[in-house]
Coordinates of C-alpha atoms in Angstrom, one line a residue:
M14 CA 74.3 28.7 -75.6
A15 CA 77.1 26.3 -74.4
E16 CA 76.4 22.6 -74.6
K17 CA 75.9 21.0 -71.2
R18 CA 78.8 18.7 -70.4
A19 CA 78.2 15.3 -68.8
P20 CA 79.8 14.8 -65.4
C21 CA 83.1 13.0 -65.8
V22 CA 83.7 10.0 -63.4
V23 CA 87.0 8.2 -63.3
L24 CA 86.3 4.7 -62.0
G25 CA 89.2 2.8 -60.5
V26 CA 88.9 -1.0 -60.2
T27 CA 91.3 -2.9 -57.9
G28 CA 92.1 -6.5 -57.2
S29 CA 89.2 -7.8 -55.0
I30 CA 86.8 -10.5 -55.9
A31 CA 84.2 -7.7 -55.8
A32 CA 85.8 -6.3 -59.0
F33 CA 83.1 -8.2 -61.0
R34 CA 80.5 -5.9 -59.5
A35 CA 82.4 -2.9 -61.1
A36 CA 80.8 -4.0 -64.4
D37 CA 77.3 -3.3 -63.0
L38 CA 78.5 0.0 -61.5
A39 CA 80.1 1.2 -64.7
S40 CA 76.9 0.3 -66.7
A41 CA 74.7 2.1 -64.1
M42 CA 76.9 5.2 -64.3
V43 CA 76.7 5.3 -68.1
Q44 CA 73.0 4.9 -67.9
K45 CA 72.9 8.0 -65.6
G46 CA 74.5 9.9 -68.5
W47 CA 77.9 10.2 -66.8
E48 CA 81.1 10.1 -68.9
V49 CA 83.0 7.1 -67.4
H50 CA 86.7 6.6 -67.8
S51 CA 87.9 3.3 -66.2
I52 CA 91.2 2.5 -64.7
L53 CA 91.9 -1.2 -64.1
T54 CA 94.9 -2.2 -61.9
G55 CA 96.9 -5.3 -62.7
D56 CA 95.4 -7.2 -59.8
G57 CA 91.9 -5.9 -60.8
A58 CA 92.5 -7.4 -64.3
R59 CA 92.7 -10.9 -62.6
F60 CA 89.0 -10.6 -61.9
I61 CA 87.5 -8.5 -64.7
T62 CA 88.8 -7.8 -68.2
P63 CA 89.5 -4.4 -69.8
L64 CA 87.2 -5.5 -72.6
T65 CA 84.3 -5.7 -70.2
L66 CA 84.7 -2.2 -68.9
A67 CA 85.5 -0.8 -72.4
A68 CA 82.3 -2.4 -73.8
L69 CA 80.2 -0.9 -70.9
T70 CA 81.7 2.6 -70.9
H71 CA 82.4 2.9 -74.7
R72 CA 85.9 4.1 -73.8
P73 CA 89.3 2.6 -73.7
V74 CA 90.4 1.3 -70.3
H75 CA 93.5 2.6 -68.7
T76 CA 95.9 -0.1 -67.4
S77 CA 99.4 1.4 -67.6
L78 CA 101.1 4.4 -66.0
W79 CA 103.0 4.8 -69.3
E80 CA 100.0 5.3 -71.6
E81 CA 100.5 8.3 -73.9
G82 CA 97.6 10.7 -74.0
E83 CA 96.8 13.3 -76.7
G84 CA 99.6 15.4 -78.0
G85 CA 102.2 13.2 -76.2
R86 CA 100.9 14.0 -72.7
M87 CA 100.7 11.4 -70.0
S88 CA 97.2 10.0 -69.9
H89 CA 97.1 9.7 -66.1
L90 CA 97.5 13.5 -65.9
D91 CA 94.7 14.0 -68.4
L92 CA 92.4 11.7 -66.4
A93 CA 93.3 13.5 -63.1
R94 CA 92.4 16.9 -64.7
M95 CA 89.2 15.9 -66.4
A96 CA 87.6 14.1 -63.4
D97 CA 84.7 15.7 -61.6
V98 CA 84.9 12.8 -59.2
V99 CA 87.2 9.7 -58.8
V100 CA 85.6 6.5 -57.5
V101 CA 87.5 3.4 -56.5
A102 CA 85.2 0.4 -56.4
P103 CA 86.3 -2.0 -55.0
A104 CA 89.0 -0.4 -52.9
T105 CA 91.2 -3.0 -51.4
A106 CA 93.2 -2.6 -48.2
D107 CA 96.3 -2.2 -50.3
C108 CA 94.7 0.5 -52.4
I109 CA 93.5 2.3 -49.3
A110 CA 97.0 2.1 -47.8
R111 CA 98.7 3.3 -51.0
T112 CA 96.3 6.2 -51.3
A113 CA 96.8 7.3 -47.6
H114 CA 100.5 7.3 -48.2
G115 CA 100.6 9.0 -51.6
M116 CA 102.0 6.0 -53.5
A117 CA 101.8 6.4 -57.3
G118 CA 103.4 3.3 -58.7
D119 CA 100.6 2.5 -61.0
V120 CA 98.1 4.5 -63.1
L121 CA 95.4 4.5 -60.4
G122 CA 97.8 5.7 -57.7
A123 CA 99.2 8.4 -60.1
V124 CA 95.6 9.6 -60.9
L125 CA 94.7 9.7 -57.2
L126 CA 97.8 11.7 -56.3
A127 CA 97.4 14.1 -59.2
S128 CA 93.6 14.7 -59.1
Q129 CA 92.0 17.5 -57.2
A130 CA 88.6 16.0 -57.7
P131 CA 86.6 14.6 -54.8
L132 CA 87.4 10.9 -54.0
V133 CA 84.9 8.2 -53.2
L134 CA 86.3 4.9 -51.9
V135 CA 84.2 1.8 -51.7
P136 CA 86.1 -0.8 -49.5
A137 CA 85.9 -4.5 -50.2
M138 CA 88.0 -7.0 -48.2
N139 CA 88.0 -9.6 -45.5
T140 CA 86.6 -8.5 -42.2
Q141 CA 89.9 -8.9 -40.4
M142 CA 91.7 -6.8 -43.0
W143 CA 89.0 -4.1 -42.7
K144 CA 89.2 -4.1 -38.8
H145 CA 93.0 -4.2 -38.7
P146 CA 94.5 -1.1 -36.9
A147 CA 96.6 -0.2 -39.9
T148 CA 93.6 -0.1 -42.3
Q149 CA 91.5 1.8 -39.7
A150 CA 94.4 4.3 -39.3
N151 CA 94.5 4.8 -43.1
V152 CA 90.7 5.2 -43.2
K153 CA 91.0 7.9 -40.5
L154 CA 93.8 9.7 -42.3
L155 CA 91.9 9.7 -45.6
T156 CA 88.6 10.8 -43.9
Q157 CA 90.5 13.8 -42.5
R158 CA 91.6 14.6 -46.0
G159 CA 87.9 14.7 -47.2
V160 CA 87.5 11.2 -48.7
H161 CA 84.0 10.0 -49.1
W162 CA 83.2 6.4 -48.1
V163 CA 80.5 4.0 -49.2
G164 CA 80.6 0.9 -47.1
P165 CA 81.8 -1.7 -46.5
A166 CA 78.5 -3.6 -46.1
E167 CA 77.9 -6.4 -43.7
G168 CA 77.1 -10.0 -44.9
R169 CA 78.6 -13.1 -46.3
L170 CA 82.1 -12.6 -47.8
A171 CA 83.7 -14.5 -50.6
C172 CA 85.9 -16.3 -48.1
G173 CA 82.8 -17.7 -46.5
E174 CA 83.0 -15.6 -43.3
E175 CA 80.2 -13.3 -42.2
G176 CA 81.0 -9.7 -41.3
S177 CA 81.9 -6.2 -42.5
G178 CA 83.8 -6.1 -45.8
R179 CA 81.4 -6.6 -48.7
M180 CA 81.4 -4.0 -51.4
A181 CA 78.4 -1.7 -50.9
P182 CA 75.4 -2.1 -53.3
V183 CA 75.6 -0.2 -56.6
T184 CA 72.5 1.9 -55.6
E185 CA 74.3 3.2 -52.5
I186 CA 77.5 4.0 -54.5
L187 CA 75.5 5.8 -57.2
A188 CA 73.6 7.9 -54.5
E189 CA 76.9 9.0 -52.9
V190 CA 78.6 9.8 -56.2
G191 CA 75.5 11.8 -57.2
K192 CA 75.7 13.8 -54.0
V193 CA 79.4 14.5 -54.6
L194 CA 78.8 15.6 -58.2
A195 CA 75.9 17.9 -57.1
K196 CA 78.2 19.6 -54.5
T197 CA 81.0 19.9 -57.1
K198 CA 78.6 21.5 -59.6
E199 CA 77.3 23.8 -56.9
R200 CA 80.8 25.0 -56.0
K201 CA 81.6 25.6 -59.7
T202 CA 78.5 27.7 -60.3
T203 CA 78.6 29.6 -57.0
P204 CA 80.4 33.0 -57.5

């Protein structure tokens, strides 16, 4: 009998003050029995360290587009292939724009462009940035492409303002990722 494989989650962390919450998210994903591979953007690393994510996921953290994978392959392509779901939490306005327009200038962008796995974006930014017509146009475009969204939540933001833009609670993110993984598993087992 074949050994049951744990779902593979690729977790992207971008440069938002909410990046510190990615530590709780990564830990909760591992506790669910999911195999978590983290990608930390350069701006994300200003808020949380690779060591933190590595300690929580028990795996190396990917920070460069030029990392070499097994057998000399590019690691971003390996990550794109192995993912059952890709989650970006927090997803900044910049990340959302780059994703909408297929920009692959860093390891996260390359994985997002190369992966055929479902994508869950968890926005976190200032209310005005979230409401801006450019951001909303990018959200609409990505939604048409099948992206799943969690949040943003309402409340007090790091800048001191109140409004929409907070990263959604970890429990809500886990629930959505669980639904996406269940649908993915269902599609793989349905003849």
